[in-house]
PDB file of C-alpha atoms in Angstrom:
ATOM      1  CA  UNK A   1       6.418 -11.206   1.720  1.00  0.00           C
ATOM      2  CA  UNK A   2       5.314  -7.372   1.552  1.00  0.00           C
ATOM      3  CA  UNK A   3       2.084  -8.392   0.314  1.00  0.00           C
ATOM      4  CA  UNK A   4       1.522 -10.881   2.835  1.00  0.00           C
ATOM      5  CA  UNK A   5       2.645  -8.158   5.306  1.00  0.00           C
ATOM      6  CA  UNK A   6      -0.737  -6.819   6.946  1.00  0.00           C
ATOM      7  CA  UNK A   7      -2.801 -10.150   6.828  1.00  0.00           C
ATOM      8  CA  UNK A   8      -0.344 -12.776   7.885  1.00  0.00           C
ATOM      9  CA  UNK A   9       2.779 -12.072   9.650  1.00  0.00           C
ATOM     10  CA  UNK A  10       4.276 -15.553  10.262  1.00  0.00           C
ATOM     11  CA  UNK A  11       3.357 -16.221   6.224  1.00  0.00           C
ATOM     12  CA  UNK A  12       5.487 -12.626   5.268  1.00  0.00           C
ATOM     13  CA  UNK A  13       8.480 -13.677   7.552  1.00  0.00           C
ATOM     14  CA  UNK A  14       8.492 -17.624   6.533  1.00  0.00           C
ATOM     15  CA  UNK A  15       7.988 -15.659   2.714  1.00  0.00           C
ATOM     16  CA  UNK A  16      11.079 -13.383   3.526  1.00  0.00           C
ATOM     17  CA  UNK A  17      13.395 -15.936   4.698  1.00  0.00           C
ATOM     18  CA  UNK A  18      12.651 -18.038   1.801  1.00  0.00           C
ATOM     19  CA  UNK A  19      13.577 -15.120  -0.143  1.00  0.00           C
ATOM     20  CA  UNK A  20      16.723 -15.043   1.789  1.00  0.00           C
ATOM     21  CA  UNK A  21      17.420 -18.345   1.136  1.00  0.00           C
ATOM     22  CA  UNK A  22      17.680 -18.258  -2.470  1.00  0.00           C
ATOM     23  CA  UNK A  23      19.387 -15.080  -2.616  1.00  0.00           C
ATOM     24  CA  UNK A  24      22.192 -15.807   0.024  1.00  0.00           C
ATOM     25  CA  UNK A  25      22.015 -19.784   0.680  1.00  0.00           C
ATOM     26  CA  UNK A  26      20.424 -22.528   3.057  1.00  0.00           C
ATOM     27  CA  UNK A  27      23.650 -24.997   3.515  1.00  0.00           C
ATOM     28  CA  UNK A  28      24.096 -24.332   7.107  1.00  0.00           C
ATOM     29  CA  UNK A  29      28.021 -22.741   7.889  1.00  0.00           C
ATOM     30  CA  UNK A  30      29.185 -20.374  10.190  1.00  0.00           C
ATOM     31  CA  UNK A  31      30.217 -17.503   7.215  1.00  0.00           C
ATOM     32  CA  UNK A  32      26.961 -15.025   5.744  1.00  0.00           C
ATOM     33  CA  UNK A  33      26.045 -16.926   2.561  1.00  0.00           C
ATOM     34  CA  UNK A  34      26.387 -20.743   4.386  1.00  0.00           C
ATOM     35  CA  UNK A  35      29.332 -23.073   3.461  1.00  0.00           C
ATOM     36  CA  UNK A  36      32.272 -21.356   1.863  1.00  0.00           C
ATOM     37  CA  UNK A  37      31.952 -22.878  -1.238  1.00  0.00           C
ATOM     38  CA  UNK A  38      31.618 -21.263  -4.136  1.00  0.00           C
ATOM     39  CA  UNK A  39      28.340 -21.303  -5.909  1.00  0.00           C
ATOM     40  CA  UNK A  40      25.542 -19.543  -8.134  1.00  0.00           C
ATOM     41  CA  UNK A  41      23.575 -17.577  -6.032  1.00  0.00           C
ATOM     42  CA  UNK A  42      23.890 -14.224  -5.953  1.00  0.00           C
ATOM     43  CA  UNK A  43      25.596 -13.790  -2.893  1.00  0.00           C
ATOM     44  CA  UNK A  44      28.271 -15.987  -4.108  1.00  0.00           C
ATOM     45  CA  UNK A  45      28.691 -14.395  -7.440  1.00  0.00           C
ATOM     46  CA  UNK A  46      29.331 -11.071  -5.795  1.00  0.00           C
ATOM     47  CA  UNK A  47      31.926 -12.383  -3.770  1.00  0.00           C
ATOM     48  CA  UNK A  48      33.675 -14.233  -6.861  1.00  0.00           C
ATOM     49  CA  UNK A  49      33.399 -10.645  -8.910  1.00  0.00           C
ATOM     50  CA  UNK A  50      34.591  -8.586  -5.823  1.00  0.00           C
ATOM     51  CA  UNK A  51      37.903 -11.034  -5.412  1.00  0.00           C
ATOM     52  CA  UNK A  52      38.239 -11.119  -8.839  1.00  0.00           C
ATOM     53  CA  UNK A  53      38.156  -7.643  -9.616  1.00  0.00           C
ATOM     54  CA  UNK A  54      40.234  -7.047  -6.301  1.00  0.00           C
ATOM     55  CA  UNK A  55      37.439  -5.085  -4.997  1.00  0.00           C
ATOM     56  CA  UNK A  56      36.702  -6.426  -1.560  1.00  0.00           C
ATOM     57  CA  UNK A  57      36.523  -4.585   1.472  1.00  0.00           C
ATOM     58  CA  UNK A  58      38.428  -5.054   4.468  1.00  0.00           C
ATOM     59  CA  UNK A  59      37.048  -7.767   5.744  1.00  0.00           C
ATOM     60  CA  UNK A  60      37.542  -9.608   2.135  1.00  0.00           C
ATOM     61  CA  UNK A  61      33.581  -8.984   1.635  1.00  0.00           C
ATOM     62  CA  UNK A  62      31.484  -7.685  -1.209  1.00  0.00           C
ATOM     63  CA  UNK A  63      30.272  -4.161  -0.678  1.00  0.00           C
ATOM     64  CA  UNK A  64      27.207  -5.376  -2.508  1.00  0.00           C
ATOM     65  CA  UNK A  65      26.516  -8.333  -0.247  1.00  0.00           C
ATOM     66  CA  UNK A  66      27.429  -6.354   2.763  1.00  0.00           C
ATOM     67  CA  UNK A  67      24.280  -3.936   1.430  1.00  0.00           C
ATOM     68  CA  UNK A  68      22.275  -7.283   0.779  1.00  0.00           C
ATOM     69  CA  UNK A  69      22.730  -8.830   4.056  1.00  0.00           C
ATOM     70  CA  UNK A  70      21.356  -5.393   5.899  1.00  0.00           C
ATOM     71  CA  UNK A  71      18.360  -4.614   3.655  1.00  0.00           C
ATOM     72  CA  UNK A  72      17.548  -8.188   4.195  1.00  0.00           C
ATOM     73  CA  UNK A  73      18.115  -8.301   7.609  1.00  0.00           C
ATOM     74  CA  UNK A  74      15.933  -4.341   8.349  1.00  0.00           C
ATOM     75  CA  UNK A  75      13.348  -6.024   5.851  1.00  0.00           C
ATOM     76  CA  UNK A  76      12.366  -8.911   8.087  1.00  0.00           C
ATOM     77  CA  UNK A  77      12.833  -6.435  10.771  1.00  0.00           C
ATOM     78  CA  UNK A  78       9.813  -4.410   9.643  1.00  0.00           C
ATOM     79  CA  UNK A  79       8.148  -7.799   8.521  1.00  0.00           C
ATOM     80  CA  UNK A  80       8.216  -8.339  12.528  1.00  0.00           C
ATOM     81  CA  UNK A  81       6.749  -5.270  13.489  1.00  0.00           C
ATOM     82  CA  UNK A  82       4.188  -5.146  10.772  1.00  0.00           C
ATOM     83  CA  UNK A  83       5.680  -2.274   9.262  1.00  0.00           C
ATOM     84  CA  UNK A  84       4.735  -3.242   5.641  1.00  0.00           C
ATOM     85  CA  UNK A  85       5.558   0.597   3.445  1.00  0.00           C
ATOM     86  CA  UNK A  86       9.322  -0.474   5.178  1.00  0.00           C
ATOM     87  CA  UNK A  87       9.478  -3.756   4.112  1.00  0.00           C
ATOM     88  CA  UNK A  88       8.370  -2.953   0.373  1.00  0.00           C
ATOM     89  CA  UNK A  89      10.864  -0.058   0.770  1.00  0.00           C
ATOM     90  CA  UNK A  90      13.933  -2.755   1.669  1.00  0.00           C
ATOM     91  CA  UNK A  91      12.401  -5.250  -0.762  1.00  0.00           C
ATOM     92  CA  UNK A  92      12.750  -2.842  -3.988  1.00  0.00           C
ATOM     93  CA  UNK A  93      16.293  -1.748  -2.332  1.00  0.00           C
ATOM     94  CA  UNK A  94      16.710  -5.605  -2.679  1.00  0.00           C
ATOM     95  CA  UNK A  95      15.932  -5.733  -6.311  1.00  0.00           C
ATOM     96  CA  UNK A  96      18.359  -3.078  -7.279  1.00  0.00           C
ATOM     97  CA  UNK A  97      21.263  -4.417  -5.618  1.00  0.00           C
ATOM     98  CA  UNK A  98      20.140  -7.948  -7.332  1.00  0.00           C
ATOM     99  CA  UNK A  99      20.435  -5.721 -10.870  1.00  0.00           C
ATOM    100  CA  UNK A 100      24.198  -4.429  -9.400  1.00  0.00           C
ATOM    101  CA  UNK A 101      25.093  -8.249  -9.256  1.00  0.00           C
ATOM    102  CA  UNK A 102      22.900  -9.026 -12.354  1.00  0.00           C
ATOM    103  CA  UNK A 103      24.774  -6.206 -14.518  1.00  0.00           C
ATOM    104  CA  UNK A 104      28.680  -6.728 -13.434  1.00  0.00           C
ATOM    105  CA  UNK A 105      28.521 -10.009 -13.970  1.00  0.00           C
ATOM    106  CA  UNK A 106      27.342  -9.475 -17.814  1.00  0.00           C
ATOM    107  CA  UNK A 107      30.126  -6.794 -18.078  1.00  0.00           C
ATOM    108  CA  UNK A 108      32.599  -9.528 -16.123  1.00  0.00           C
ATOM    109  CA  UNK A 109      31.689 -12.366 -18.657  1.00  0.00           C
ATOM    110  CA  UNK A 110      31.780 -10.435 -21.445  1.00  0.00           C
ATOM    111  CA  UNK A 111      35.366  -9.250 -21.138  1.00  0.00           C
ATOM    112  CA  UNK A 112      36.489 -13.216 -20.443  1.00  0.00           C
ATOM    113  CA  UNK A 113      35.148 -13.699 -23.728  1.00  0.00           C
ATOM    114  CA  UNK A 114      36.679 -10.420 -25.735  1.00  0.00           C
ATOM    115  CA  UNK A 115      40.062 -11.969 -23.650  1.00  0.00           C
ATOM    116  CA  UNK A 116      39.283 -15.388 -25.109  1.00  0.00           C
ATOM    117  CA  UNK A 117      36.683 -16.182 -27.388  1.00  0.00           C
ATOM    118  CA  UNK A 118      37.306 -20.017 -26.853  1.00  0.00           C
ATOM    119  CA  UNK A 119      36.536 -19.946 -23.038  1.00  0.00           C
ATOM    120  CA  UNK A 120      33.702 -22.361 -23.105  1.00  0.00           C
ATOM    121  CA  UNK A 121      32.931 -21.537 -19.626  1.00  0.00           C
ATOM    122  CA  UNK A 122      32.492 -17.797 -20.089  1.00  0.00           C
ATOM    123  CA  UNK A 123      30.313 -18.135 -22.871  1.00  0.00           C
ATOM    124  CA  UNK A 124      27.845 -20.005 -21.257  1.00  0.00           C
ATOM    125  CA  UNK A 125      27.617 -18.093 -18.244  1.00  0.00           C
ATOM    126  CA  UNK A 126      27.736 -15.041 -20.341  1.00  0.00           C
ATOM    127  CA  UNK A 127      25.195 -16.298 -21.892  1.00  0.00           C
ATOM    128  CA  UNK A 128      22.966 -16.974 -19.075  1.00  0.00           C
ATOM    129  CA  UNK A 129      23.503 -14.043 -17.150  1.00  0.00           C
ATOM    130  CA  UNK A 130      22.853 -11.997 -20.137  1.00  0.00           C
ATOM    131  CA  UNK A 131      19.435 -13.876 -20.483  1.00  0.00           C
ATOM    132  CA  UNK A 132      18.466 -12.948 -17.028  1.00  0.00           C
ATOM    133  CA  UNK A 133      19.335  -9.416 -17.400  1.00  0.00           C
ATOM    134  CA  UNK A 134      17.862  -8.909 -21.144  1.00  0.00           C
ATOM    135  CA  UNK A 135      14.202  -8.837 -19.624  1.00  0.00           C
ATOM    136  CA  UNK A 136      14.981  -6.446 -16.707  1.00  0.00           C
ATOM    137  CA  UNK A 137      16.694  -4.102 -19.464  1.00  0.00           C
ATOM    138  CA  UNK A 138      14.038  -4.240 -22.015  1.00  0.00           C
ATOM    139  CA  UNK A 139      11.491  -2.395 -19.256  1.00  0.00           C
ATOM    140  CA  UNK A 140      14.209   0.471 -19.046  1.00  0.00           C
ATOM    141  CA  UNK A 141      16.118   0.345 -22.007  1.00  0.00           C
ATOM    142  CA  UNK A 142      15.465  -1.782 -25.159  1.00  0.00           C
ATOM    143  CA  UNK A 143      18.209  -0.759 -27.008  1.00  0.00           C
ATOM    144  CA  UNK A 144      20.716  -1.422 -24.659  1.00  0.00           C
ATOM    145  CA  UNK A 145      18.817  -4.507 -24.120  1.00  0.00           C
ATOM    146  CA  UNK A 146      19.417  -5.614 -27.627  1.00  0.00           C
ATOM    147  CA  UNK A 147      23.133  -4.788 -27.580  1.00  0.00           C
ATOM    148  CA  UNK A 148      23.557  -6.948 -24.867  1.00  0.00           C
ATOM    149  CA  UNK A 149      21.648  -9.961 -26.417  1.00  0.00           C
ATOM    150  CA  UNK A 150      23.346  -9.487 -29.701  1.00  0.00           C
ATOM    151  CA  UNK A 151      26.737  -9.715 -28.093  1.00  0.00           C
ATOM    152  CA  UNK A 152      26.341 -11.937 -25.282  1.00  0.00           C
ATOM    153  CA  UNK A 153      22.510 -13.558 -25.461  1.00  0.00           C
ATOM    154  CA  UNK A 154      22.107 -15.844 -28.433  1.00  0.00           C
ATOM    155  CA  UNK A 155      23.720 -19.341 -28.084  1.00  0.00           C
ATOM    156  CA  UNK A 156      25.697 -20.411 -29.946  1.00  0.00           C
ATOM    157  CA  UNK A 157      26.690 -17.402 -31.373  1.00  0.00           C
ATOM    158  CA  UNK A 158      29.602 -17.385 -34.166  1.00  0.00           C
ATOM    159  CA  UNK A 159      29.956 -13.894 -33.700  1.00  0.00           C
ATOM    160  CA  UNK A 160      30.601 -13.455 -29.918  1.00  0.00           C
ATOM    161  CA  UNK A 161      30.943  -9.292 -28.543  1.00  0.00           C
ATOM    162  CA  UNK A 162      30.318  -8.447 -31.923  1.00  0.00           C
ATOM    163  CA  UNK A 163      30.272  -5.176 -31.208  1.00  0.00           C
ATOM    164  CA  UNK A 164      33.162  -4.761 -29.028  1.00  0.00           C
ATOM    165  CA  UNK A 165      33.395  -4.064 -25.361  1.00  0.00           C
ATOM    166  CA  UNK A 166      32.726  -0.523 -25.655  1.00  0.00           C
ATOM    167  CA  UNK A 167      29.282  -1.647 -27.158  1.00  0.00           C
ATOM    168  CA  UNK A 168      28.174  -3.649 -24.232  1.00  0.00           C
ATOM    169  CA  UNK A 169      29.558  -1.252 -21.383  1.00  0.00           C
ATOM    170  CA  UNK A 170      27.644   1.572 -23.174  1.00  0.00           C
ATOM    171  CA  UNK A 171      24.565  -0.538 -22.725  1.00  0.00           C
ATOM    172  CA  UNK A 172      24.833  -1.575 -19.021  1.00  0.00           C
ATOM    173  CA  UNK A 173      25.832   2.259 -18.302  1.00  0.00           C
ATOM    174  CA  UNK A 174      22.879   2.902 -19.505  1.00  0.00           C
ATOM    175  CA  UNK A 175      20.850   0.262 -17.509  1.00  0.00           C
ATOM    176  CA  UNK A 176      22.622   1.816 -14.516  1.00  0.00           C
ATOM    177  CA  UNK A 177      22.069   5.081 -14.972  1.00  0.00           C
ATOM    178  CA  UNK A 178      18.383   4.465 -15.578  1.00  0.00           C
ATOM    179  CA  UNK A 179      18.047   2.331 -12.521  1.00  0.00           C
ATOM    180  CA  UNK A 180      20.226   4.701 -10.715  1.00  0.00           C
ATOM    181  CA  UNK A 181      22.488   1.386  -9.545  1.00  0.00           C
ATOM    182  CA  UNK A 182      24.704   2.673  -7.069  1.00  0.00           C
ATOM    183  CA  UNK A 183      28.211   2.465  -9.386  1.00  0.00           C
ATOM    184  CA  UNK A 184      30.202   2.650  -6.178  1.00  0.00           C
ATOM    185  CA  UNK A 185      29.056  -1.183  -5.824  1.00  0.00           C
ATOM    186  CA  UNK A 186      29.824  -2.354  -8.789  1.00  0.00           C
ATOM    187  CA  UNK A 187      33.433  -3.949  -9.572  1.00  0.00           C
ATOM    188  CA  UNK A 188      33.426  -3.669 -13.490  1.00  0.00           C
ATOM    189  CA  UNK A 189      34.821  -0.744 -14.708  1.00  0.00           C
TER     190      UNK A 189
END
């Protein structure tokens, strides 16, 4: 959408709330994020980690989508009134909270499988979610990249977390320190 900022506005903003759309949801609903149920997009996985890590805020929200939902909103903002160094601003602002989502739900998945390494479910997401991540990591970090894929990112894998917990919250520390992640948003330890 930033790119499209200074030639076409309508094509940026139609861009942007794509964007929006995949992030957050298109079934129509009267809650941020469309119907109320649950799902796979990010805004939805942030709410599942905040209530499952009993991190919500008062409103029974994700911190991280309440960030989301602003930058998204200023973004197409700026998109209106062609103020494209803004909307590239909000847009990598976007990305890192994206990573925030990306990286506690690695750490969330990988502790339901060090609690129980026969939780189908868990290893397959972990799984996934550890694929999405191990690209962004090996730009910043490829040897916390490789912890993660070693414990988490082949499937099957007979040897699971191989290298403990510790191993694979080392690894994302170190993605989030790199990417200076805001650790106040995330809900993994």
């Amino acid at each position: 959408a930033d790119e499209l900022c200074d030639t076409n506005g309508s094509d940026a903003v139609k861009a942007w709330d794509t964007a929006v759309a995949a992030l957050v949801g298109w079934t129509e609903g009267p809650e941020d994020g469309g119907s109320s149920d649950n799902g796979v997009l990010f805004y939805n996985i942030a709410q599942y980690l905040c209530k499952k890590a009993g991190k919500c805020n008062m409103a029974n929200d994700s911190e991280v989508n309440r960030s989301l939902i602003s930058r998204l909103q200023e973004g197409k903002r700026q998109l209106l009134s062609k103020d494209c160094v803004g909307a590239y601003t909000q847009a990598m602002e976007i990305e890192k909270l994206l990573q925030t989502v990306l990286v506690d739900t690695v750490a969330f998945f990988a502790k339901q499988i060090v609690d129980d390494k026969l939780d189908t479910e868990s290893i397959v997401m972990g799984f996934i979610f550890a694929e999405a991540l191990a690209p962004i990591f090996d730009t910043v970090d490829k040897g916390a990249s490789s912890v993660i894929r070693q414990n988490l990112g082949s499937f099957p894998n007979d040897n699971l977390m191989k290298d403990g917990m510790t191993a694979v919250f080392v690894a994302l520390r170190s993605f989030v320190n790199r990417e200076a992640i805001d650790c106040a948003l995330l809900t993994a330890p």
